[in-house]
GROMACS .gro file of C-alpha atoms in nm:
model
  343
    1UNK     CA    1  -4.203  -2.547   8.972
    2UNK     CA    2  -3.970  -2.400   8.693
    3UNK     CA    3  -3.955  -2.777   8.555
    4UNK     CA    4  -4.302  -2.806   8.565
    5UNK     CA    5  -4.402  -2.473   8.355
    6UNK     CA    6  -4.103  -2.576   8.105
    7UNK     CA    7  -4.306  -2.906   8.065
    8UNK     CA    8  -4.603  -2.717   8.028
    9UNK     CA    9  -4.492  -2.512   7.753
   10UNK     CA   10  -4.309  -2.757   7.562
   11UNK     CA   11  -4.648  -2.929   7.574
   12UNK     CA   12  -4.816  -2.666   7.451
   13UNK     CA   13  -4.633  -2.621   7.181
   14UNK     CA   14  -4.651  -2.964   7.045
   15UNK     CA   15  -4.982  -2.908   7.057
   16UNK     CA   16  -5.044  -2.620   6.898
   17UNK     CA   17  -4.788  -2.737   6.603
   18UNK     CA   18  -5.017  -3.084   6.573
   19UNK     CA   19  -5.296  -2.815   6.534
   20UNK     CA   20  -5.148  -2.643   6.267
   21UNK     CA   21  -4.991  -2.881   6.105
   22UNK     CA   22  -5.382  -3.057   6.092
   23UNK     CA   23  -5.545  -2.793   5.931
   24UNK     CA   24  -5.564  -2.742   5.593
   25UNK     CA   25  -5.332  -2.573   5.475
   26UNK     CA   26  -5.523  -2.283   5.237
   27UNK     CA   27  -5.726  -2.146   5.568
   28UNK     CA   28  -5.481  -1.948   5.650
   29UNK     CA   29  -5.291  -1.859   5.278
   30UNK     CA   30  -5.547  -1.781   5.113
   31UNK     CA   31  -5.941  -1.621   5.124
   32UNK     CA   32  -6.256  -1.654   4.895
   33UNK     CA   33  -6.288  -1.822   4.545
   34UNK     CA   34  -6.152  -1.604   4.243
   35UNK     CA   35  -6.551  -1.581   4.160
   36UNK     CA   36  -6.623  -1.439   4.477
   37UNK     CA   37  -6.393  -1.217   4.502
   38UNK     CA   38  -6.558  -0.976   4.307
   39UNK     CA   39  -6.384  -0.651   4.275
   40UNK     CA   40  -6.153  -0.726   4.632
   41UNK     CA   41  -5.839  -0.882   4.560
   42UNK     CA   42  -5.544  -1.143   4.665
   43UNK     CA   43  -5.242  -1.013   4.739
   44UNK     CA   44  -5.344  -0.702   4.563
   45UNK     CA   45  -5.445  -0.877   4.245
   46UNK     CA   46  -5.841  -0.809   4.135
   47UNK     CA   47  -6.080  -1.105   4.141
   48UNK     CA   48  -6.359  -1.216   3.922
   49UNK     CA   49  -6.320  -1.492   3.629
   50UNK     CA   50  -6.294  -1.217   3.365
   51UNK     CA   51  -6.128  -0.849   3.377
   52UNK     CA   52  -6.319  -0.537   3.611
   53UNK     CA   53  -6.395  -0.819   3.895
   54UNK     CA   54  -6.646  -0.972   3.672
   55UNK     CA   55  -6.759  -1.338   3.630
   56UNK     CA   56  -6.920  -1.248   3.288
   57UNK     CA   57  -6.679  -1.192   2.981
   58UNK     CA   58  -6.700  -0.862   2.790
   59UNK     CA   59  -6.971  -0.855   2.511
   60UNK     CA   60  -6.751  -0.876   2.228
   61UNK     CA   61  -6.576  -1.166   2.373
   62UNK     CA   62  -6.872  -1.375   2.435
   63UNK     CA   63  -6.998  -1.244   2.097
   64UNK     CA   64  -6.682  -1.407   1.924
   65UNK     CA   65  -6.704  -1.721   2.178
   66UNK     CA   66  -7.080  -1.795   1.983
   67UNK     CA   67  -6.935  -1.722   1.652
   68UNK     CA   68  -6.707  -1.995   1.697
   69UNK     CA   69  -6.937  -2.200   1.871
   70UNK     CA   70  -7.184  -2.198   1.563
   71UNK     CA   71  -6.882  -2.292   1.390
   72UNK     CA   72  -6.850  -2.634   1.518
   73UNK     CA   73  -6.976  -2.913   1.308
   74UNK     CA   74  -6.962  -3.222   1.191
   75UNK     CA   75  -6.624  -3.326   0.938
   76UNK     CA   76  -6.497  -3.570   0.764
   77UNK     CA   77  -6.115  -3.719   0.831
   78UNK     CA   78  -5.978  -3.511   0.609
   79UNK     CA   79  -6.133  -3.164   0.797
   80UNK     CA   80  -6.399  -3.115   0.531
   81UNK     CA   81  -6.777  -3.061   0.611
   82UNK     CA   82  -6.958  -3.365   0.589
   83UNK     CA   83  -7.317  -3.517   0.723
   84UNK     CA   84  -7.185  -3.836   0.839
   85UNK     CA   85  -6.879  -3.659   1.001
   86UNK     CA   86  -6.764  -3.603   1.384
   87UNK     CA   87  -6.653  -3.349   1.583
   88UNK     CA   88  -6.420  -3.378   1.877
   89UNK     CA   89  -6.434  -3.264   2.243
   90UNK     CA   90  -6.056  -3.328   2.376
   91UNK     CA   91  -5.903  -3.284   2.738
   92UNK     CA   92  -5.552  -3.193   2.790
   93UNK     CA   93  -5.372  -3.216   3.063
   94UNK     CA   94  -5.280  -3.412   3.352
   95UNK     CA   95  -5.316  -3.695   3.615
   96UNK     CA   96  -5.652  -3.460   3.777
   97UNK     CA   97  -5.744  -3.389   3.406
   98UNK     CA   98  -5.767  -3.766   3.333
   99UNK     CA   99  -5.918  -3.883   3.588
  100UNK     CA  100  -6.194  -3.613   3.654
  101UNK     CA  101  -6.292  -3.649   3.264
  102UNK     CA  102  -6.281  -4.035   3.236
  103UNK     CA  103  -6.097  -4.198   3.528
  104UNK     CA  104  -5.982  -4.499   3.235
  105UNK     CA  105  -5.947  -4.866   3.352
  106UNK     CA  106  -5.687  -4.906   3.103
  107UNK     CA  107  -5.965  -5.101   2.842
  108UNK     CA  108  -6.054  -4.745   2.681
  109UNK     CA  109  -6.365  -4.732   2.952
  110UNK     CA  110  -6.451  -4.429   3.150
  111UNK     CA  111  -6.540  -4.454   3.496
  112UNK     CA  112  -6.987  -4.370   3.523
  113UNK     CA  113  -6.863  -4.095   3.752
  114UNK     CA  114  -6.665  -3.913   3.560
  115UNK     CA  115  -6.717  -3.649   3.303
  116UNK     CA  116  -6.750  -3.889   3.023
  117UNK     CA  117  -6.933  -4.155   3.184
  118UNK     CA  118  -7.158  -3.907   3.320
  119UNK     CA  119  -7.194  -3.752   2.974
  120UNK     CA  120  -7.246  -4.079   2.808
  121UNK     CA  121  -7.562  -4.149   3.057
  122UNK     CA  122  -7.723  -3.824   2.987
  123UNK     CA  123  -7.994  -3.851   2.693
  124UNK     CA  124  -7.983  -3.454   2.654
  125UNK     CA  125  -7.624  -3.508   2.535
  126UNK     CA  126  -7.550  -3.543   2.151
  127UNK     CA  127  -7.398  -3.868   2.085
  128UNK     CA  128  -7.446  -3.879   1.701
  129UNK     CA  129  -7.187  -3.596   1.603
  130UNK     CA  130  -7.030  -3.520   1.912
  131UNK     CA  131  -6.728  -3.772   2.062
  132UNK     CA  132  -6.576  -3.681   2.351
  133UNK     CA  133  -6.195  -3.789   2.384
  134UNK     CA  134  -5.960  -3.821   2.684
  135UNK     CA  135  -5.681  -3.670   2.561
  136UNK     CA  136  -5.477  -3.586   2.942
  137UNK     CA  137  -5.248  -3.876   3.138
  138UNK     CA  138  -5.051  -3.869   3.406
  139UNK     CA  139  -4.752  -3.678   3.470
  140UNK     CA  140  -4.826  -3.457   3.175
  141UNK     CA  141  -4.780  -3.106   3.338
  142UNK     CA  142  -4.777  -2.803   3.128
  143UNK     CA  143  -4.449  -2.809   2.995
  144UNK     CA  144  -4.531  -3.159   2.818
  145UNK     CA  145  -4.781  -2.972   2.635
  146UNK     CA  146  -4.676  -2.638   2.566
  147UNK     CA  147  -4.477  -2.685   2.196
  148UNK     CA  148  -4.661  -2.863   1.891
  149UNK     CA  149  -4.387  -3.089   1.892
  150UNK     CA  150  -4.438  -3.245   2.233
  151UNK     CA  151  -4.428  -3.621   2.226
  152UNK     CA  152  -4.820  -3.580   2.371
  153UNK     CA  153  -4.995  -3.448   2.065
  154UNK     CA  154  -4.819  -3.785   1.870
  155UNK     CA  155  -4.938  -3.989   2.204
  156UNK     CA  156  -5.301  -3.844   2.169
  157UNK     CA  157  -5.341  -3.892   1.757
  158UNK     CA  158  -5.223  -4.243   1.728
  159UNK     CA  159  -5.353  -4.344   2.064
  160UNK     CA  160  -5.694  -4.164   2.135
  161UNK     CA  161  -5.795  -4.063   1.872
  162UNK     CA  162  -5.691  -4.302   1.576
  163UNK     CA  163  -5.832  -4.598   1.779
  164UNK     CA  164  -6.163  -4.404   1.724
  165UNK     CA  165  -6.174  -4.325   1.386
  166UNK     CA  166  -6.085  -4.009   1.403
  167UNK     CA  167  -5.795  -3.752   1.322
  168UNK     CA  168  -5.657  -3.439   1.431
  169UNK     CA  169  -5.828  -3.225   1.136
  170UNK     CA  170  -6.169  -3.316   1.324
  171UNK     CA  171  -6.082  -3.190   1.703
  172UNK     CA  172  -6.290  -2.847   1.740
  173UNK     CA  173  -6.270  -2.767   2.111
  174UNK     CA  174  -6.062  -2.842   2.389
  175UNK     CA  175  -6.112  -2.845   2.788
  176UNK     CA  176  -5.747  -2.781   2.900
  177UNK     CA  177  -5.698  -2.830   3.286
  178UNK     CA  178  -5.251  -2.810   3.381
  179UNK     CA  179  -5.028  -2.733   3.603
  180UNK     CA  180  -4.665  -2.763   3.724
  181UNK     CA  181  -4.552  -3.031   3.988
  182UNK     CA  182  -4.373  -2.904   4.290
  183UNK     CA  183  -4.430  -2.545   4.251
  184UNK     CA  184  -4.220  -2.340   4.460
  185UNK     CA  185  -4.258  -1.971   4.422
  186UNK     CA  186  -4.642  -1.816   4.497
  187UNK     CA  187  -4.761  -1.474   4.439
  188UNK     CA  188  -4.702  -1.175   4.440
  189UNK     CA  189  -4.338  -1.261   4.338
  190UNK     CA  190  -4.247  -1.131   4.019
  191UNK     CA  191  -4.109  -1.502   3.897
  192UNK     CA  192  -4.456  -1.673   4.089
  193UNK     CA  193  -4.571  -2.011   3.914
  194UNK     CA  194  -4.870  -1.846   3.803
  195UNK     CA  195  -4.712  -1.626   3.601
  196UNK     CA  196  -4.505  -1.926   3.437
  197UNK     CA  197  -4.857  -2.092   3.392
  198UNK     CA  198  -4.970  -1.794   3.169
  199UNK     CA  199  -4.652  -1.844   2.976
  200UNK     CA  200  -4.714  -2.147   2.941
  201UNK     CA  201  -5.105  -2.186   2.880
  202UNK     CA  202  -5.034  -1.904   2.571
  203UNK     CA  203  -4.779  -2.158   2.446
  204UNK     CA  204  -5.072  -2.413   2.464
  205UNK     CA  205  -5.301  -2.238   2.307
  206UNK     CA  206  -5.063  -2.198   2.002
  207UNK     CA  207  -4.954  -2.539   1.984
  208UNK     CA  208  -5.337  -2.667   2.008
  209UNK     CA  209  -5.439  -2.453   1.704
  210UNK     CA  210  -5.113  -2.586   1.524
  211UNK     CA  211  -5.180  -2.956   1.582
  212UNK     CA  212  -5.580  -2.925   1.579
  213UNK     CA  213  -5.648  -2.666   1.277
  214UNK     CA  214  -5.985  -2.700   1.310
  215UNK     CA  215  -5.995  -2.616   1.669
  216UNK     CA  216  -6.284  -2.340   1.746
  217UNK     CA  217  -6.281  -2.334   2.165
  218UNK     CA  218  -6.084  -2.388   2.443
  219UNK     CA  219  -6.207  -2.382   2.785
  220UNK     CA  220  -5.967  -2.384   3.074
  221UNK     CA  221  -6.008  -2.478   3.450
  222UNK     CA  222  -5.788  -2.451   3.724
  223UNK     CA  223  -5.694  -2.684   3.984
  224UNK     CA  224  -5.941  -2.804   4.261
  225UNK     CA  225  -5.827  -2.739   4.643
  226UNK     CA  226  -5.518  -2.859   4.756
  227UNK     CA  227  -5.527  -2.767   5.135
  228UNK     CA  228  -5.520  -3.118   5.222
  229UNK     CA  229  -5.190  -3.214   5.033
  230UNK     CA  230  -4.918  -3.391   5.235
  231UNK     CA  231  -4.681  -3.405   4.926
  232UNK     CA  232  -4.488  -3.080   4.768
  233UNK     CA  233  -4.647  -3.194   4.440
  234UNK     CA  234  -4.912  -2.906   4.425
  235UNK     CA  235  -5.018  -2.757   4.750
  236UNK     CA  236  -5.167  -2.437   4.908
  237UNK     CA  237  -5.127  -2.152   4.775
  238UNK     CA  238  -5.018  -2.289   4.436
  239UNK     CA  239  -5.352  -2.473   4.387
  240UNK     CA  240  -5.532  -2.147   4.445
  241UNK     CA  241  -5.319  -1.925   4.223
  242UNK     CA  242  -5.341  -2.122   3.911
  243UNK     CA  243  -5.673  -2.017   3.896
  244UNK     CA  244  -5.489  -1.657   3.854
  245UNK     CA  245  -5.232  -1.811   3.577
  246UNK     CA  246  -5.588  -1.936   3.421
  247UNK     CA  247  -5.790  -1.540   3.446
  248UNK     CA  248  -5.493  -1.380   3.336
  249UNK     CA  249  -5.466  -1.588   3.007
  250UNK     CA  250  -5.804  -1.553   2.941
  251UNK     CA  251  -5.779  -1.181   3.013
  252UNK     CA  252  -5.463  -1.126   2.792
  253UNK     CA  253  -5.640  -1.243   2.488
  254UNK     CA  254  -5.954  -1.051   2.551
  255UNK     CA  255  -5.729  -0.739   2.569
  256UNK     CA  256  -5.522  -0.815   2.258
  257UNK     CA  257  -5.857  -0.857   2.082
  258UNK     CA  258  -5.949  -0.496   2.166
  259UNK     CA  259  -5.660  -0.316   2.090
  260UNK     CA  260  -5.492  -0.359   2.419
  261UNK     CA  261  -5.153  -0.545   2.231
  262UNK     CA  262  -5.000  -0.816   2.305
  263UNK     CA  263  -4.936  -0.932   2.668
  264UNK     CA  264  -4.533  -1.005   2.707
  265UNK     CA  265  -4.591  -1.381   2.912
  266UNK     CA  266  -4.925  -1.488   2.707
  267UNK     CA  267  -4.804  -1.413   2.354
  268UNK     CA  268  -4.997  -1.377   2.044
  269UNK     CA  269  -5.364  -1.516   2.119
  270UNK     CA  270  -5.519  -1.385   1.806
  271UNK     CA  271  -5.812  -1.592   1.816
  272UNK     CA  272  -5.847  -1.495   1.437
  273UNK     CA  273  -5.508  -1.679   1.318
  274UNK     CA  274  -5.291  -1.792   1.616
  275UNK     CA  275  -5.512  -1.952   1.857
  276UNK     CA  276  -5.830  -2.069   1.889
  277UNK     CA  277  -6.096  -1.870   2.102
  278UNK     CA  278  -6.038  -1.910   2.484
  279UNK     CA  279  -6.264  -1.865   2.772
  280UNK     CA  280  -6.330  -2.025   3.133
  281UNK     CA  281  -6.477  -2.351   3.159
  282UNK     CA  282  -6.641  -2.459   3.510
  283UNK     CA  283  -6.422  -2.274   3.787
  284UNK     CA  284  -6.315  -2.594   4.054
  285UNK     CA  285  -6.204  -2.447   4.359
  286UNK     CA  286  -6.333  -2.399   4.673
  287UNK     CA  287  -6.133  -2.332   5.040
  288UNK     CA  288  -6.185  -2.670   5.193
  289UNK     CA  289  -6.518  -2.685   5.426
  290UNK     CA  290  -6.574  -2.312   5.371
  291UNK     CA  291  -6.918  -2.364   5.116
  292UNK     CA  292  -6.907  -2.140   4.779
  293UNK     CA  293  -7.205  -1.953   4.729
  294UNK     CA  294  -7.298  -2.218   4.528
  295UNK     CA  295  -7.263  -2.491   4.768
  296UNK     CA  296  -6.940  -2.660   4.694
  297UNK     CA  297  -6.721  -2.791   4.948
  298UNK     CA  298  -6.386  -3.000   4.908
  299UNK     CA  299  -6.379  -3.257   5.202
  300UNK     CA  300  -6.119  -3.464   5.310
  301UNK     CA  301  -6.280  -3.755   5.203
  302UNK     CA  302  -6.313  -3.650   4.813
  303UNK     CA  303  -5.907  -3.727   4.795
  304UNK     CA  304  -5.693  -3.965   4.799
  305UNK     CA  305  -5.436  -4.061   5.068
  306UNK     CA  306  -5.180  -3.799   4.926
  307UNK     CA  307  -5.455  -3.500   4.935
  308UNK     CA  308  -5.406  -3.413   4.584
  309UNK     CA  309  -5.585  -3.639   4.354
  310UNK     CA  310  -5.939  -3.655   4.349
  311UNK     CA  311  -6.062  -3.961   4.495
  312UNK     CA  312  -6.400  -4.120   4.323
  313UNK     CA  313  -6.646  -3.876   4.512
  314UNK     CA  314  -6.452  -3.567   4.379
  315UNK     CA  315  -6.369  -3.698   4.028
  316UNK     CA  316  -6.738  -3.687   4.013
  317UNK     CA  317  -6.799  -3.363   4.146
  318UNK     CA  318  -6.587  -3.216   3.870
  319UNK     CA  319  -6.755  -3.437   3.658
  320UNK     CA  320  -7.082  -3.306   3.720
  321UNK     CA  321  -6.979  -2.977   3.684
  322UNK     CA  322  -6.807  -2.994   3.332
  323UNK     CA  323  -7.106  -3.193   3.254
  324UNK     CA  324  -7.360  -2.912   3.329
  325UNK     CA  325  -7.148  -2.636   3.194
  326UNK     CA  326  -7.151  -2.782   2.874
  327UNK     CA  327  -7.505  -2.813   2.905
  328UNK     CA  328  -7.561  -2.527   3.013
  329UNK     CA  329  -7.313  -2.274   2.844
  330UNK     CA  330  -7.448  -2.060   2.569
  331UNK     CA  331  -7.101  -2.105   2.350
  332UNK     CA  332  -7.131  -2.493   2.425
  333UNK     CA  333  -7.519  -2.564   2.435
  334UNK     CA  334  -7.576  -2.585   2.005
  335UNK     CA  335  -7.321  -2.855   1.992
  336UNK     CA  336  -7.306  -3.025   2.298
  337UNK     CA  337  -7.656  -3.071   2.388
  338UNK     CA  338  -7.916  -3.238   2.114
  339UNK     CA  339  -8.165  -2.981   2.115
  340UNK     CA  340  -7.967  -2.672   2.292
  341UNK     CA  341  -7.878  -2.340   2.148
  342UNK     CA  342  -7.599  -2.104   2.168
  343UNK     CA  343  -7.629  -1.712   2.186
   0.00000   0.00000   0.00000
């Protein structure tokens, strides 16, 4: 009898651990989308895309965002205005970043379900001034990008954009998507990843508006779910929280522009001289099967065997959304779309 409840419970347990071990992982460590969050919090930290548990930026930040935005416009090579110039829309980041904005077959084509493919389809989408570049690759986390001299910036001028025509004097906004591999320290630690992602997303921004002078915008996203990962290479929570490293960024140069001063991780953001205007771009995550408000669900099946990379059906989810933010955005409308406005 004693054997027989020992048996029992030893195959209980195996069960329970095949159950666990089954589900994905960011059920249980962590709760609701950063833009549903609202005024609750994470581990004590606020919600919201933007500062007071708002998903709307402050008015003088979204002011300043259409400033810059009415900036953009066509130039020649050399940076100077010109009728028969281009303007550049760049990604920067990594493996995800590349293959959710073009998913490359190595001949300079973009996947039709990605961003660019989608983008190039769409007849509401200017393709006379406007040329949208891959800029991200694999393996580049955010330390690859976060000094001016980084061996990527070289990689994207002669590469991407010389191939095109173009130059680094005619790059005017960038969608900027990182992250660290194998993160192993998740909030509310004082020495979390996130907070070395705002570190190093500041350091970004910097180098950008060094290598791209022009540069007007920069719209970041954070990683899509990661509760199905079976690799350490970016898991629950760390998938979540980066969409913290990304709000506090964001947030730190929105305070420095109001008098707040400088925040110690993010640096000087002084969208006036050091970097370029920074705000959200299309928000990506979503817990799993649990559906946003808005619908969107991360399935199983929208990754590939490894639970981190998008497969084809979520490359084009993300693709869809970049393309309708930049649709759809009133600081990305005027220049993206051909008959849009921004204000």
């Amino acid at each position: 009898m004693i054997l027989n409840v020992r048996r029992f419970l030893a195959m209980l347990a195996a069960f329970v651990t095949v159950l666990v071990v089954g589900m994905p992982a960011a059920v249980a460590a962590v709760g609701r989308p950063i833009n549903e969050l609202g005024t609750g919090s994470y581990l004590g930290f606020q919600g919201g895309l933007y500062p007071a548990g708002r998903n709307a930026m402050p008015d003088s930040h979204h002011t300043a965002g259409v400033t810059r935005a009415l900036r953009v416009r066509p130039l020649d090579t050399a940076g100077a205005p010109s009728a028969n110039g281009k303007y550049v829309l760049l990604s920067i980041g990594m493996s995800n970043t590349t293959q959710e904005f073009c998913s490359g077959d190595g001949s300079g084509r973009c996947a039709p379900y990605s961003f660019i493919g989608q983008a190039a389809a769409d007849p509401q989408v200017n393709r006379d001034k406007l040329v949208i570049v891959d800029g991200a690759a694999g393996g580049q986390t955010a330390g690859t990008w976060d000094a001016p001299t980084d061996a990527n910036y070289d990689r994207v001028r002669e590469a991407r954009l010389a191939p095109l025509g173009l130059t680094e004097r005619q790059v005017q906004v960038a969608w900027v998507k990182v992250a660290n591999a194998n993160p192993s320290v998740s909030l509310p630690a004082a020495n979390a990843d996130a907070y070395q992602l705002v570190s190093q997303q500041g350091n970004i921004l910097r180098a950008l508006k060094v290598r791209y002078p022009n540069l007007q915008q920069v719209f970041f996203s954070s990683r899509i779910y990661g509760g199905y990962a079976t690799t350490s290479l970016n898991p629950e929570p760390y998938a979540y929280e980066t969409g913290f490293g990304v709000k506090w960024v964001i947030q730190a140069q929105i305070t420095q522009m109001s008098g707040g001063g400088t925040d110690p991780r993010a640096g000087n953001l002084n969208y006036n001289s050091a970097t370029a205007w920074a705000a959200w771009g299309p928000y990506l995550w979503a817990n799993g099967l649990q559906p946003r408000s808005d619908g969107l669900v991360w399935d199983r099946a929208d990754f590939v065997a490894d639970g981190t990379h998008p497969a084809n059906s979520g490359r084009q989810k993300v693709g869809s959304m970049l393309l309708r933010f930049f649709k759809t955005s009133p600081h990305t409308a005027c220049w993206f779309t051909v008959a849009g406005t921004c204000g």
